[in-house]
Structures are given as C-alpha cells and as structure tokens.
C-alpha cells in the first residue's frame, strides 16, 4: 500500500465535505488527513486528502470522487513532484530559563517559539510530515503537554523532475 | 420566455406561464415541473409541504395520492422504468421524507431517474429538533446521485433545472430537492433558466474513435465471444444497436437481470440470464468465452459470485460503460470504453466484422437444448414456475411485468421471455421487497393501454398492499399475480440448503385472505389452486376491465434452480432435482 495525496477542487457549498467524507466511508477508503480551504477562485474550495492504497484502489477512488456533482476536478499529486506542508503547534513543558536551549533545537528546523509562559512554551513548525515528526521526537524529552497539527496542504511543482534536485 | 419554451407550451397544451410574475416558491416549483414536462406526481401531503399541496389544488398535474410514501416513490420509479422519463414524487418533512429512503436507495442501485421533492421545516427551525424535522439531505447523501437543500427561492428554478438534468443524463439516478417551508412560502418573480451549466459534470460521453477501434479489434479477434448486456442498454435506448451489432458480428448475448428485454429473449443468439439463478448455458458461456463484452453491465456479484479472479477465466474482458467508475471496479479489464453504449455501438457497427464464432454458437445451442430451465410437474399441484409460464403464454410475452423480490422474481426472470425493453421492472440491485406492486401502478399509469402484471410473493405484497386503495380509486387495471407459497420462499430455500432445514421465522400461513382483502378495497379477487383453475381464473382476470388480484396457491417447497451458492464459482452450479 502506498501513500497518496489527492487534490480535489470542489464547489464551496454547504455539505460538500460531508459528501466527500461519506464517499470515503461508503466505498471503504480511509482518510489519513484532510484539509479544506479557499482557492484562487471565489466559490471554489480545494481539499487535500492523504490516503493509502494501491494503484487500482486510488484510480477507483478518484473516479468515485469525480462522480460527485460538486467535485470539479481530481488530481493525484503523488504522480508528479509536489510540495506538501503541514503546520503544527506544540506546547512543551519548559521554564523561561530554558528558552535559549530550546531555541537551539527549534532553529535548525526553521521553527519558532511563538508563546512563552511561566512553565510552558509553544513551538510553531511547518514542513512535511517527517520533519514535524523529527522535531517532535526531540521535544518529547521536555514533555509535550499538547500537540495540534493540520493535515497537509499540497501543490504540484511547476517544474518537472529533471531539476528536482533544487527542491526545498 | 425563450422561444423553446413558448414552443413547448404550444405543443403540449400546458397552462400558460407568466415569466416575471411574482409567485411563491411552491408555485415556482410547479411551474418548473410543467416546463420539465412532468405530468404525473406521486405523493403524500403533510405540514411542511402544505404550500406545495395548496398550489397543486386544481392544477394541471395528475397527482396520485398513495397510501404510504414508499408506495409513492416506488410508483414514480415504476413510471420512470416503464417510460425512461424521470419519475417525480413529493413527501413532507421528517417521517414523510424518511419513508422515501428505501425507494431512493432502490432507484440509485438500479440507476433510475427520479426527482424526489421533500418539504422541510422553516429555516428558522432547522437544527432545533423541531417537530417533524429530519436532515433528509444528510440522510440520503450516500443513496442519491445528488441532492439540494434550497435556501433561497431565487435558487429554486436553477436547482429544479439541474435536478432533472442530473437525474436523466449520464448514468441516471435519483436526485432529492429539500425545500424548507419558508422558501415554499417566499415570493419572487418567476424565471426559468434555458440551460444547465454544471462545472465538472460529464453528462454524456461519446467515446473517441481510438477507443472504438480498440474495442472493435478486441472483439473481432475472438472465437468464443459473448456479450453481457446490462441495464445500460435499456437506459441508453441501445436495443436496436445491440441487435444490429450482435447479428452482424454473430456474437451471442447474455442479458443480465437488469438487462432483460434489452435483447429479445426469443432471439436465436439469446442466452438469457447468467449468475446465481441464471441458466446453465449463460454461465458456461462465461466460463468458456475467450472474450466477454460487458455493455452497460456492472459485473455485479450475483454474476461474478464475488469470485472475480475465477470469473470468465479464459476471457479478455472488454467493458463499455457510461460511468467511468465502473470500468475496472469489479473485474480486471483488457479494453475499456468510457462512453454511452448507444453511441459506442453506433460507431462500432460499421467497423465490426463477423466473428469466426459458428462452432461456438453451435456448442451453446447444444447446451441450451440439453439444459433448459426446467421443473417437475406434479399432477394437480400448482407449481410456481407453471404460473409464470401461464402468464407468459397468455400474453405472448407482450405484457409489462413487474416483480417483487424473492423466488417468484427469479422464476419470472427465468420463465417469462422478455422481448422488449422496459417490459421487465424489478428491484435488481437493492432487492427491495414491497417494490413490485407500486411499481406496477406507476407502469400502468404510464401505459394505460398495455397489460401490466405485478408478480408478487405473499410476503412482499404485504409490505405495500395498502396501495390497493389507489388501483381501486383511480381504476388502474393492474393484474396482481400473487405466487402464494405461504412462506417467505427465498428465505425458506436458503434455510433448507444452508441452515439444515431450520425454518426460522418464515411462516406466512396467517396471511389475510387475499381475495377478501382485494374485495375490501373494491378490487376483484380470484383464487386458483390447481393448474386447471389457474388457467381459467387467469383468463378471467385478463378479460376483466379493471384491477384484479389473483391468489395463486402454489406448492410450498419448490426451490429456484439452477443455483450457484454464495462462495462458489459459476462452474459449481446446482441444476435442481430432476
Ligand atoms: C425489505 C426487505 N426485507 C427483507 C428482505 C429479505 N428477503 C429476500 S427474499 C425474501 C422472501 C420473500 O418472500 P415472498 O415475498 O413470499 O416471496 P417468495 O420468495 O416466496 O416468492 C426476504 C424476506 C428483502 N429482500 N427486502
């Protein structure tokens, strides 16, 4: 089973998310993560859905999604190079005196400390899933009090694989 | 008003419609329905649809007041299946709307165009658990092709236009429009769009020339080809193209259950129905074919038995379907065409060559003669299969036959040879008991001059027999043939075969006297218990100018054969006891 990131352009209508989510349940697919938000065009939303499955299953899933009247287009981003980002907020047990030490951990990840309290602070990090997982492992030793993370937002790259080495 | 609409108004003698006139949502809806050329509405009123019912009062529409919303939607469904036109039904909010659920799912599974209109509580009450509030659009998301909750009267004309377009184009299906009471009561100037624009919706699919070439090539190479013709043939009105294609290429045709009538069952190349209760020859054809050509058929598990790897093991599968999601969904295919079967066949016929299939056809003919559908006759005992043969012979296969669900349904599919499309109406995908009788009412309303027979079991008939009231009220001359085995026959068969004769909860000996029940509604009732009586009584029923209920008392222990048990493959077929 492979991980796939599907981008679904939909009419921005009440109930569209339910329709999409219901379809997953009805057809026996799993949603690993889903994000929904506005697009370059008014009245449309884009859903980024991460799911697992072999080629045949993903093919079927895309066709089923396309059958929904409010779905305008369905793209499997995983077929080509794409950029994917997640955002996480991590509340860690720490005293203000530990700020510098934590900054040292957070910086290489290009993450930031966005809130400091008497006994805890909040780290904000964006990146792909693995990067966030990696930072999380390091912060775990301080004690993670609360964690919240979005699913991925994703977009196909403008340039084809030959120059993929330059990708961030 | 557009020129087209003005023409339509003239042609159909419909009431004049003033565009721009300030009217209520209810009135808007009815005007839209007129412009969609709706003639019959099946429904049941209630508080939330009172504005609509008030507008219906004295209107142009012929409204059939069923005795249950399930009756209304199955009747609308029967009307749609018998005509190809969308069926329309109306129900009130809450319980009225939820009573439509089984009928919506039935139509969705069999791709039947329906427009279901429900009322809802006023928007100010939505979400408050108000009296008779139910989130019917939410409830029906998985079983509709699409649905609408109307928030603003100004959206209503566009929504109705879209609903009819979606229900009837592409792969047809049910569409729900939920109208809250405040929208039905609101006022706005009447408009109706000329055109539908739904971004991303593929309504019709004409296959590319390359696809058709590939299709023709795959087919012409075959020596043992067989066509599996499904309900898509009927939906696309492709029966003539199918016939031309089969005759030109000399490819035998298997009709799936949903496809019965899409190719004449009496044709030399017809192999009739395959699958669980299909015939030996059709199943052997699938097992031995080198090419299976699925045309508007979805390779349902009643045909593949869910054992898709062992299904048609020697064949390349070629699949044409208007719904691209069906291609490769259930079986692995060698060639696929995403397109409407009618235009695909129309393009393919001039290119197609005759296959080298005569040896294969002869082999199939031999099997057909050797293994026909058969049952043991038993003196004075009335066999259910004999009842269906009687229905067939007495109507020369020209009637519209609806069935309910169970053994009688399978015997009808086996022993009545359907020659014409839209003459066999039955709940295939969902297998909905209670469907058959109201569906017959819808079919008869659509075709008042044809003989419409409703074959029902004593079990399923009791799920919707209250609709006897409307055949009586409107003098709808449906002939109801109850195949009365005094039990839930199909369940009895499974309990006998797979549960060691432990007959749990199937006894229907305490059913009403169906003759008296019919009479209580003012409908003629007749009864037969022997083959001789059956002939006489049935002749009387056919001669009667009005609805009739015939209670055929048949042998109880009869089973439907052939049968492929679930879990088995098509080559593990039980042929029956003689
Ligand atoms: C609404 C519904 N409930 C239950 C079933 C399961 N079921 C399938 S066939 C059958 C028995 C039908 O008995 P009857 O109507 O007497 O017809 P017969 O099989 O005897 O011809 C039942 C209960 C069903 N198909 N639909």
GROMACS .gro file of C-alpha atoms in nm, chain B residues 223-226 280-292 310-316 360 363-364 367 570-571:
model
   30
  391UNK     CA    1  -1.359  -1.706  -3.145
  392UNK     CA    2  -1.576  -1.763  -2.844
  393UNK     CA    3  -1.712  -1.417  -2.770
  394UNK     CA    4  -2.016  -1.336  -2.563
  448UNK     CA    5  -2.651  -2.338  -1.744
  449UNK     CA    6  -2.569  -2.213  -2.093
  450UNK     CA    7  -2.518  -1.849  -1.996
  451UNK     CA    8  -2.285  -1.949  -1.716
  452UNK     CA    9  -2.096  -2.198  -1.934
  453UNK     CA   10  -2.064  -1.926  -2.193
  454UNK     CA   11  -1.895  -1.701  -1.939
  455UNK     CA   12  -1.671  -1.983  -1.818
  456UNK     CA   13  -1.556  -2.076  -2.167
  457UNK     CA   14  -1.561  -1.749  -2.355
  458UNK     CA   15  -1.237  -1.603  -2.485
  459UNK     CA   16  -1.388  -1.255  -2.486
  460UNK     CA   17  -1.662  -1.115  -2.262
  478UNK     CA   18  -1.231  -1.712  -1.129
  479UNK     CA   19  -1.497  -1.526  -1.326
  480UNK     CA   20  -1.469  -1.578  -1.704
  481UNK     CA   21  -1.124  -1.731  -1.651
  482UNK     CA   22  -1.039  -1.775  -2.020
  483UNK     CA   23  -1.165  -1.441  -2.141
  484UNK     CA   24  -1.031  -1.098  -2.210
  528UNK     CA   25  -1.910  -2.170  -3.052
  531UNK     CA   26  -2.191  -2.555  -2.886
  532UNK     CA   27  -2.406  -2.306  -2.697
  535UNK     CA   28  -2.613  -2.679  -2.417
  738UNK     CA   29  -2.012  -2.035  -1.175
  739UNK     CA   30  -1.892  -2.387  -1.254
   0.00000   0.00000   0.00000
